[in-house]
Short mmCIF file of C-alpha atoms in Angstrom, two decimals:
data_model
loop_
_atom_site.label_atom_id
_atom_site.label_comp_id
_atom_site.label_asym_id
_atom_site.label_seq_id
_atom_site.Cartn_x
_atom_site.Cartn_y
_atom_site.Cartn_z
CA UNK A 94 36.07 12.00 11.01
CA UNK A 95 32.75 10.99 9.43
CA UNK A 96 31.89 8.83 12.43
CA UNK A 97 32.61 11.81 14.68
CA UNK A 98 30.18 13.96 12.65
CA UNK A 99 27.42 11.38 13.08
CA UNK A 100 28.13 10.99 16.81
CA UNK A 101 27.93 14.74 17.43
CA UNK A 102 24.83 14.99 15.22
CA UNK A 103 23.07 12.25 17.19
CA UNK A 104 23.95 13.88 20.51
CA UNK A 105 22.66 17.23 19.27
CA UNK A 106 19.38 15.76 18.07
CA UNK A 107 18.93 13.79 21.28
CA UNK A 108 19.60 16.89 23.36
CA UNK A 109 16.92 18.82 21.45
CA UNK A 110 14.21 16.14 21.40
CA UNK A 111 11.32 18.54 20.83
CA UNK A 112 12.91 20.06 17.75
CA UNK A 113 13.87 16.62 16.42
CA UNK A 114 10.41 15.12 16.89
CA UNK A 115 8.62 18.04 15.22
CA UNK A 116 11.02 18.09 12.28
CA UNK A 117 11.02 14.32 11.77
CA UNK A 118 7.25 14.04 12.14
CA UNK A 119 6.50 16.88 9.72
CA UNK A 120 8.83 15.60 7.02
CA UNK A 121 7.83 11.95 7.44
CA UNK A 122 4.12 12.72 7.05
CA UNK A 123 4.87 14.67 3.88
CA UNK A 124 6.95 11.82 2.46
CA UNK A 125 4.38 9.19 3.45
CA UNK A 126 1.46 10.99 1.78
CA UNK A 127 3.56 11.63 -1.31
CA UNK A 128 4.40 7.92 -1.50
CA UNK A 129 0.75 6.92 -1.05
CA UNK A 130 -0.43 9.24 -3.80
CA UNK A 131 2.51 8.23 -5.96
CA UNK A 132 1.67 4.54 -5.48
CA UNK A 133 -1.90 5.13 -6.63
CA UNK A 134 -0.77 7.13 -9.68
CA UNK A 135 1.85 4.54 -10.57
CA UNK A 136 -0.70 1.74 -10.27
CA UNK A 137 -3.09 3.53 -12.64
CA UNK A 138 -0.30 4.15 -15.15
CA UNK A 139 0.57 0.42 -15.13
CA UNK A 140 -2.94 -0.77 -16.03
CA UNK A 141 -2.71 -3.16 -19.03
CA UNK A 142 1.09 -2.92 -19.13
CA UNK A 143 1.64 -6.40 -17.71
CA UNK A 144 -0.58 -8.18 -20.23
CA UNK A 145 1.08 -10.60 -22.62
CA UNK A 146 2.50 -8.80 -25.70
CA UNK A 147 1.01 -5.57 -24.37
CA UNK A 148 2.71 -3.49 -27.06
CA UNK A 149 0.71 -5.30 -29.76
CA UNK A 150 -2.67 -5.36 -28.00
CA UNK A 151 -5.41 -3.03 -29.22
CA UNK A 152 -9.07 -2.37 -28.48
CA UNK A 153 -11.57 -1.65 -31.24
CA UNK A 154 -13.44 1.63 -30.90
CA UNK A 155 -16.23 3.17 -32.96
CA UNK A 156 -16.66 6.73 -34.16
CA UNK A 157 -20.26 7.46 -35.12
CA UNK A 158 -21.40 10.42 -37.21
CA UNK A 159 -24.72 10.14 -35.39
CA UNK A 160 -23.95 9.34 -31.70
CA UNK A 161 -27.47 7.96 -31.24
CA UNK A 162 -26.69 4.98 -33.50
CA UNK A 163 -24.10 3.41 -31.21
CA UNK A 164 -21.48 4.00 -28.55
CA UNK A 165 -17.74 4.40 -28.74
CA UNK A 166 -16.87 1.28 -26.76
CA UNK A 167 -18.86 -1.12 -28.92
CA UNK A 168 -17.78 -2.61 -32.23
CA UNK A 169 -19.28 -4.74 -34.99
CA UNK A 170 -19.51 -8.24 -33.55
CA UNK A 171 -18.21 -10.04 -36.64
CA UNK A 172 -15.30 -7.69 -37.30
CA UNK A 173 -12.54 -9.07 -34.98
CA UNK A 174 -12.92 -12.69 -36.10
CA UNK A 175 -13.13 -11.80 -39.80
CA UNK A 176 -10.04 -9.62 -39.63
CA UNK A 177 -8.10 -12.54 -38.13
CA UNK A 178 -9.36 -14.94 -40.80
CA UNK A 179 -8.89 -12.70 -43.85
CA UNK A 180 -5.75 -10.82 -42.79
CA UNK A 181 -3.58 -13.35 -40.91
CA UNK A 182 -0.42 -11.45 -41.83
CA UNK A 183 -1.70 -8.40 -39.97
CA UNK A 184 -3.75 -9.84 -37.09
CA UNK A 185 -2.21 -12.36 -34.69
CA UNK A 186 -5.28 -12.98 -32.54
CA UNK A 187 -8.65 -11.57 -31.50
CA UNK A 188 -11.05 -11.54 -28.58
CA UNK A 189 -14.57 -10.16 -28.25
CA UNK A 190 -17.10 -10.38 -25.46
CA UNK A 191 -20.53 -9.39 -24.27
CA UNK A 192 -21.15 -8.40 -20.68
CA UNK A 193 -24.27 -9.31 -18.72
CA UNK A 194 -25.35 -9.45 -15.10
CA UNK A 195 -27.36 -12.34 -13.72
CA UNK A 196 -28.44 -14.07 -10.54
CA UNK A 197 -25.86 -16.64 -9.42
CA UNK A 198 -26.47 -19.18 -6.70
CA UNK A 199 -24.82 -22.03 -4.87
CA UNK A 200 -26.80 -23.58 -2.07
CA UNK A 201 -28.09 -20.81 0.14
CA UNK A 202 -25.77 -18.20 -1.36
CA UNK A 203 -27.41 -15.95 -3.93
CA UNK A 204 -25.77 -12.92 -5.52
CA UNK A 205 -25.98 -10.87 -8.68
CA UNK A 206 -22.70 -11.06 -10.58
CA UNK A 207 -21.13 -9.60 -13.70
CA UNK A 208 -20.54 -12.20 -16.43
CA UNK A 209 -18.34 -12.01 -19.51
CA UNK A 210 -19.30 -14.22 -22.45
CA UNK A 211 -16.42 -14.36 -24.89
CA UNK A 212 -13.94 -16.26 -27.04
CA UNK A 213 -11.72 -19.06 -25.79
CA UNK A 214 -8.69 -16.89 -26.66
CA UNK A 215 -9.07 -15.00 -23.37
CA UNK A 216 -6.41 -16.97 -21.49
CA UNK A 217 -3.80 -17.43 -24.21
CA UNK A 218 -4.05 -13.98 -25.77
CA UNK A 219 -3.41 -12.04 -22.57
CA UNK A 220 -1.33 -14.52 -20.61
CA UNK A 221 -3.87 -15.08 -17.84
CA UNK A 222 -3.08 -18.13 -15.73
CA UNK A 223 -5.36 -20.66 -14.08
CA UNK A 224 -4.78 -21.58 -10.46
CA UNK A 225 -6.75 -24.79 -11.06
CA UNK A 226 -8.03 -26.32 -14.30
CA UNK A 227 -6.81 -26.89 -17.84
CA UNK A 228 -6.66 -23.77 -20.06
CA UNK A 229 -7.00 -25.90 -23.21
CA UNK A 230 -10.40 -27.29 -22.20
CA UNK A 231 -11.76 -24.57 -19.93
CA UNK A 232 -14.14 -23.16 -22.55
CA UNK A 233 -15.01 -26.26 -24.61
CA UNK A 234 -18.31 -27.08 -22.89
CA UNK A 235 -21.18 -24.59 -23.42
CA UNK A 236 -22.10 -24.94 -19.74
CA UNK A 237 -18.61 -24.53 -18.32
CA UNK A 238 -17.27 -21.48 -16.52
CA UNK A 239 -14.01 -19.94 -15.42
CA UNK A 240 -14.24 -17.92 -12.22
CA UNK A 241 -11.83 -15.77 -10.28
CA UNK A 242 -10.15 -16.77 -7.03
CA UNK A 243 -12.18 -14.17 -5.18
CA UNK A 244 -15.50 -15.47 -6.48
CA UNK A 245 -14.58 -19.09 -5.71
CA UNK A 246 -13.84 -18.18 -2.09
CA UNK A 247 -17.06 -16.14 -1.95
CA UNK A 248 -19.26 -19.10 -2.94
CA UNK A 249 -17.25 -22.13 -1.77
CA UNK A 250 -14.81 -20.84 0.83
CA UNK A 251 -11.84 -22.26 -1.11
CA UNK A 252 -10.24 -22.09 -4.56
CA UNK A 253 -9.89 -25.77 -5.51
CA UNK A 254 -13.47 -26.09 -6.78
CA UNK A 255 -12.98 -27.37 -10.35
CA UNK A 256 -15.86 -29.72 -11.15
CA UNK A 257 -18.33 -28.06 -8.81
CA UNK A 258 -21.26 -26.05 -10.14
CA UNK A 259 -22.82 -22.62 -9.99
CA UNK A 260 -26.43 -22.03 -11.01
CA UNK A 261 -26.90 -19.17 -13.46
CA UNK A 262 -30.25 -17.65 -14.34
CA UNK A 263 -31.03 -16.48 -17.89
CA UNK A 264 -33.03 -13.40 -18.78
CA UNK A 265 -36.11 -15.56 -19.32
CA UNK A 266 -35.91 -16.91 -15.77
CA UNK A 267 -34.52 -20.33 -16.71
CA UNK A 268 -31.76 -21.70 -14.50
CA UNK A 269 -28.91 -24.01 -15.44
CA UNK A 270 -25.88 -25.43 -13.64
CA UNK A 271 -22.50 -24.37 -15.02
CA UNK A 272 -19.52 -26.57 -14.18
CA UNK A 273 -16.45 -24.71 -13.01
CA UNK A 274 -13.62 -25.64 -15.39
CA UNK A 275 -10.97 -23.24 -14.17
CA UNK A 276 -10.00 -20.82 -11.40
CA UNK A 277 -8.46 -17.64 -12.76
CA UNK A 278 -5.55 -16.34 -10.72
CA UNK A 279 -6.18 -12.88 -9.38
CA UNK A 280 -4.95 -10.48 -12.05
CA UNK A 281 -3.87 -6.89 -11.85
CA UNK A 282 -6.33 -4.24 -12.95
CA UNK A 283 -6.76 -4.41 -16.72
CA UNK A 284 -9.13 -3.33 -19.48
CA UNK A 285 -10.05 -6.89 -20.51
CA UNK A 286 -11.60 -8.44 -17.40
CA UNK A 287 -12.64 -5.02 -16.05
CA UNK A 288 -12.96 -2.52 -18.86
CA UNK A 289 -14.37 0.12 -16.49
CA UNK A 290 -15.78 0.43 -12.99
CA UNK A 291 -19.20 -0.73 -14.19
CA UNK A 292 -17.88 -3.89 -15.87
CA UNK A 293 -15.73 -5.80 -13.39
CA UNK A 294 -16.31 -9.38 -14.43
CA UNK A 295 -15.64 -12.37 -12.21
CA UNK A 296 -17.34 -15.15 -14.24
CA UNK A 297 -16.23 -16.01 -17.78
CA UNK A 298 -18.39 -18.17 -20.06
CA UNK A 299 -17.71 -19.66 -23.52
CA UNK A 300 -19.34 -18.27 -26.67
CA UNK A 301 -21.81 -21.17 -26.79
CA UNK A 302 -23.28 -20.04 -23.46
CA UNK A 303 -24.68 -16.97 -25.25
CA UNK A 304 -27.58 -19.10 -26.55
CA UNK A 305 -28.73 -19.91 -23.02
CA UNK A 306 -28.43 -16.27 -21.98
CA UNK A 307 -30.25 -15.07 -25.10
CA UNK A 308 -27.31 -13.03 -26.40
CA UNK A 309 -26.08 -12.67 -29.98
CA UNK A 310 -22.30 -12.90 -30.41
CA UNK A 311 -22.00 -12.52 -34.18
CA UNK A 312 -23.49 -10.54 -37.06
CA UNK A 313 -22.48 -7.47 -39.03
CA UNK A 314 -25.29 -5.32 -37.64
CA UNK A 315 -24.60 -6.13 -34.00
CA UNK A 316 -22.57 -3.22 -32.62
CA UNK A 317 -22.84 -3.70 -28.86
CA UNK A 318 -19.91 -6.06 -28.23
CA UNK A 319 -16.41 -5.17 -27.10
CA UNK A 320 -13.61 -6.27 -29.44
CA UNK A 321 -9.83 -6.59 -29.17
CA UNK A 322 -7.08 -7.37 -31.64
CA UNK A 323 -3.51 -8.52 -31.23
CA UNK A 324 -1.51 -7.27 -34.19
CA UNK A 325 1.56 -8.86 -35.67
CA UNK A 326 4.86 -7.23 -34.75
CA UNK A 327 5.55 -4.26 -36.96
CA UNK A 328 1.88 -3.81 -37.92
CA UNK A 329 0.29 -0.46 -37.05
CA UNK A 330 -3.38 0.50 -36.64
CA UNK A 331 -3.13 2.49 -39.86
CA UNK A 332 -2.52 -0.78 -41.76
CA UNK A 333 -6.00 -1.98 -40.74
CA UNK A 334 -7.97 1.18 -41.45
CA UNK A 335 -8.64 0.19 -45.07
CA UNK A 336 -9.56 -3.47 -44.37
CA UNK A 337 -11.96 -2.48 -41.57
CA UNK A 338 -13.76 0.10 -43.68
CA UNK A 339 -13.98 -2.34 -46.58
CA UNK A 340 -15.45 -5.17 -44.50
CA UNK A 341 -18.08 -2.94 -42.90
CA UNK A 342 -19.06 -1.45 -46.25
CA UNK A 343 -19.40 -4.90 -47.81
CA UNK A 344 -21.25 -6.65 -44.97
CA UNK A 345 -23.01 -4.18 -42.67
CA UNK A 346 -26.22 -2.31 -43.33
CA UNK A 347 -26.17 0.95 -45.25
CA UNK A 348 -26.94 2.92 -42.12
CA UNK A 349 -23.98 1.42 -40.23
CA UNK A 350 -21.50 1.68 -43.10
CA UNK A 351 -22.42 5.34 -43.69
CA UNK A 352 -22.09 6.36 -40.05
CA UNK A 353 -19.46 4.09 -38.47
CA UNK A 354 -15.71 4.56 -38.61
CA UNK A 355 -13.84 1.87 -36.62
CA UNK A 356 -10.40 2.58 -35.22
CA UNK A 357 -7.83 0.91 -32.99
CA UNK A 358 -6.53 2.24 -29.67
CA UNK A 359 -3.42 0.78 -27.99
CA UNK A 360 -4.61 -1.14 -24.96
CA UNK A 361 -1.77 0.28 -22.87
CA UNK A 362 -3.15 3.78 -23.44
CA UNK A 363 -6.85 3.02 -23.28
CA UNK A 364 -7.38 3.15 -19.52
CA UNK A 365 -5.97 6.62 -18.85
CA UNK A 366 -7.40 8.13 -22.06
CA UNK A 367 -10.93 6.69 -21.85
CA UNK A 368 -13.90 9.02 -21.34
CA UNK A 369 -12.10 12.06 -22.63
CA UNK A 370 -8.95 11.42 -20.62
CA UNK A 371 -10.65 11.99 -17.26
CA UNK A 372 -8.30 9.53 -15.53
CA UNK A 373 -5.22 11.20 -17.03
CA UNK A 374 -6.42 14.60 -15.80
CA UNK A 375 -7.06 13.15 -12.35
CA UNK A 376 -3.57 11.64 -12.24
CA UNK A 377 -2.00 14.96 -13.21
CA UNK A 378 -3.96 16.68 -10.44
CA UNK A 379 -2.99 14.08 -7.84
CA UNK A 380 0.67 14.30 -8.89
CA UNK A 381 0.65 18.08 -8.47
CA UNK A 382 -0.98 17.69 -5.04
CA UNK A 383 1.66 15.12 -4.01
CA UNK A 384 4.52 17.38 -5.11
CA UNK A 385 2.92 20.31 -3.30
CA UNK A 386 2.64 18.30 -0.08
CA UNK A 387 6.26 17.19 -0.37
CA UNK A 388 7.41 20.72 -1.16
CA UNK A 389 5.58 22.12 1.87
CA UNK A 390 7.13 19.44 4.06
CA UNK A 391 10.60 20.27 2.76
CA UNK A 392 10.08 24.03 3.22
CA UNK A 393 8.86 23.43 6.76
CA UNK A 394 11.90 21.23 7.43
CA UNK A 395 14.29 23.89 6.10
CA UNK A 396 12.63 26.73 8.02
CA UNK A 397 12.84 24.85 11.33
CA UNK A 398 16.49 23.94 10.70
CA UNK A 399 17.41 27.53 9.78
CA UNK A 400 15.51 28.87 12.80
CA UNK A 401 17.36 26.52 15.08
CA UNK A 402 20.78 27.25 13.55
CA UNK A 403 20.37 30.94 14.38
CA UNK A 404 20.25 29.95 18.05
CA UNK A 405 23.50 28.04 17.73
CA UNK A 406 25.68 31.06 16.96
CA UNK A 407 27.41 30.74 20.34
CA UNK A 408 28.25 27.09 19.62
CA UNK A 409 29.66 27.98 16.21
CA UNK A 410 31.72 30.83 17.74
CA UNK A 411 33.27 28.52 20.33
CA UNK A 412 34.09 25.95 17.64
CA UNK A 413 35.79 28.68 15.60
CA UNK A 414 37.84 29.83 18.59
CA UNK A 415 38.91 26.24 19.28
CA UNK A 416 40.21 25.90 15.71
CA UNK A 417 37.17 24.56 13.91
CA UNK A 418 37.29 25.21 10.16
CA UNK A 419 34.37 26.61 8.16
CA UNK A 420 34.24 23.43 6.07
CA UNK A 421 33.99 21.30 9.20
CA UNK A 422 31.08 23.34 10.52
CA UNK A 423 29.25 22.99 7.20
CA UNK A 424 29.78 19.24 7.21
CA UNK A 425 28.53 19.02 10.78
CA UNK A 426 25.24 20.76 9.97
CA UNK A 427 24.81 18.76 6.77
CA UNK A 428 25.33 15.56 8.74
CA UNK A 429 22.63 16.55 11.24
CA UNK A 430 20.21 17.31 8.40
CA UNK A 431 21.03 14.00 6.71
CA UNK A 432 20.37 12.07 9.93
CA UNK A 433 17.03 13.85 10.30
CA UNK A 434 16.06 13.03 6.71
CA UNK A 435 17.06 9.38 7.14
CA UNK A 436 15.00 9.04 10.33
CA UNK A 437 12.05 10.83 8.69
CA UNK A 438 12.24 8.51 5.68
CA UNK A 439 12.24 5.39 7.86
CA UNK A 440 9.28 6.71 9.85
CA UNK A 441 7.50 7.62 6.58
CA UNK A 442 7.83 4.02 5.40
CA UNK A 443 6.24 2.82 8.62
CA UNK A 444 3.37 5.29 8.15
CA UNK A 445 2.99 4.05 4.56
CA UNK A 446 2.73 0.42 5.67
CA UNK A 447 0.12 1.26 8.30
CA UNK A 448 -1.93 3.65 6.13
CA UNK A 449 -1.84 1.63 2.88
CA UNK A 450 -4.74 -0.74 3.74
CA UNK A 451 -6.96 2.18 4.77
CA UNK A 452 -6.17 4.09 1.57
CA UNK A 453 -6.90 0.95 -0.44
CA UNK A 454 -10.32 0.64 1.19
CA UNK A 455 -11.15 4.31 0.61
CA UNK A 456 -10.07 4.25 -3.03
CA UNK A 457 -11.50 0.80 -3.74
CA UNK A 458 -8.20 -0.21 -5.31
CA UNK A 459 -5.21 -2.11 -3.99
CA UNK A 460 -2.31 0.29 -3.38
CA UNK A 461 1.00 -1.25 -4.39
CA UNK A 462 3.73 -2.08 -1.90
CA UNK A 463 6.41 0.40 -1.07
CA UNK A 464 9.03 -1.50 -3.09
CA UNK A 465 6.90 -1.64 -6.26
CA UNK A 466 8.09 1.70 -7.61
CA UNK A 467 10.75 1.85 -10.33
CA UNK A 468 14.24 2.72 -9.11
CA UNK A 469 14.17 6.19 -10.66
CA UNK A 470 11.05 6.97 -8.64
CA UNK A 471 12.94 6.63 -5.37
CA UNK A 472 15.83 8.70 -6.72
CA UNK A 473 13.47 11.50 -7.75
CA UNK A 474 11.73 11.55 -4.36
CA UNK A 475 14.90 11.55 -2.30
CA UNK A 476 16.51 14.05 -4.69
CA UNK A 477 13.74 16.56 -3.92
CA UNK A 478 14.11 15.96 -0.18
CA UNK A 479 17.88 16.28 -0.13
CA UNK A 480 18.07 19.19 -2.59
#
């Protein structure tokens, strides 16, 4: 019987090609745009979630009584390391870095790149992998560098370039060759290698390289570095409030200790809550727009189906006369609608695959593949369509 329903449904849709095309096209476009927006929102929500021990990773933030004395993103340079050394039962690891931009060259290729000068814990603390090179020795030489796959291809045309050099210029105009010690595998968007859109780093240098660049990486009165902590399991940010205040009061200047209150923010929440939660508000807005588009597509689909069914009264009357039951008629129309939805969904996936690269270019962010959503995401989408 079910096969008969599908056969009749297919014949009916094929007979009314204009109606079928309009209905399928309208619904598929709505589904496709909803999936594209949903993919972008899902990607933003997953920032920092795939880092190693993400639940225990935190970023140090600063609350200043006088905003002119410092900025929220910076922290006292010496604080992360000292917390790890003095409170090993609370802090599992630390990482802090300073970001600079400089002229980078290799042969006749010259570009200005973002550089991150930081601790050697970068790779082990967050689970970043090297495509080439040894993680244990990547940051031992003061004139060594770890670069991303993308940057290696940009300057050398390939990724296996360990041992080759890039020339970096300091702020005083001096130039020095840095030996590439590792090629960082392309990583998903995160708040460590790219804390915001203005700090997307592709070259990573050891702490000792700060001397060449004229940067200071320590000190209790240096508040312009970015700091991270990995806490022990079971330890909460509240457990470190007292130690942080005590260390700053004992070691920093009176002006800093009187005005600065350090606090920890879960790294998993930092991205969407940064800058007053502007990204979270944007994601809410995009989600509402996506649901509105899908709802309009569904309403349009229903209206066209209802409008067409009113013109099939003669067909339904004949079926009744020939012994057709009410339940059978309902199943027949439901089967036709289901076939339409299935065809629209398949076409929507094709639209998604074609449109995804263009959306990625427009947004400046890689949109995830269609099978990257969690299972409940597909159930929710199809539940709305079939409801």
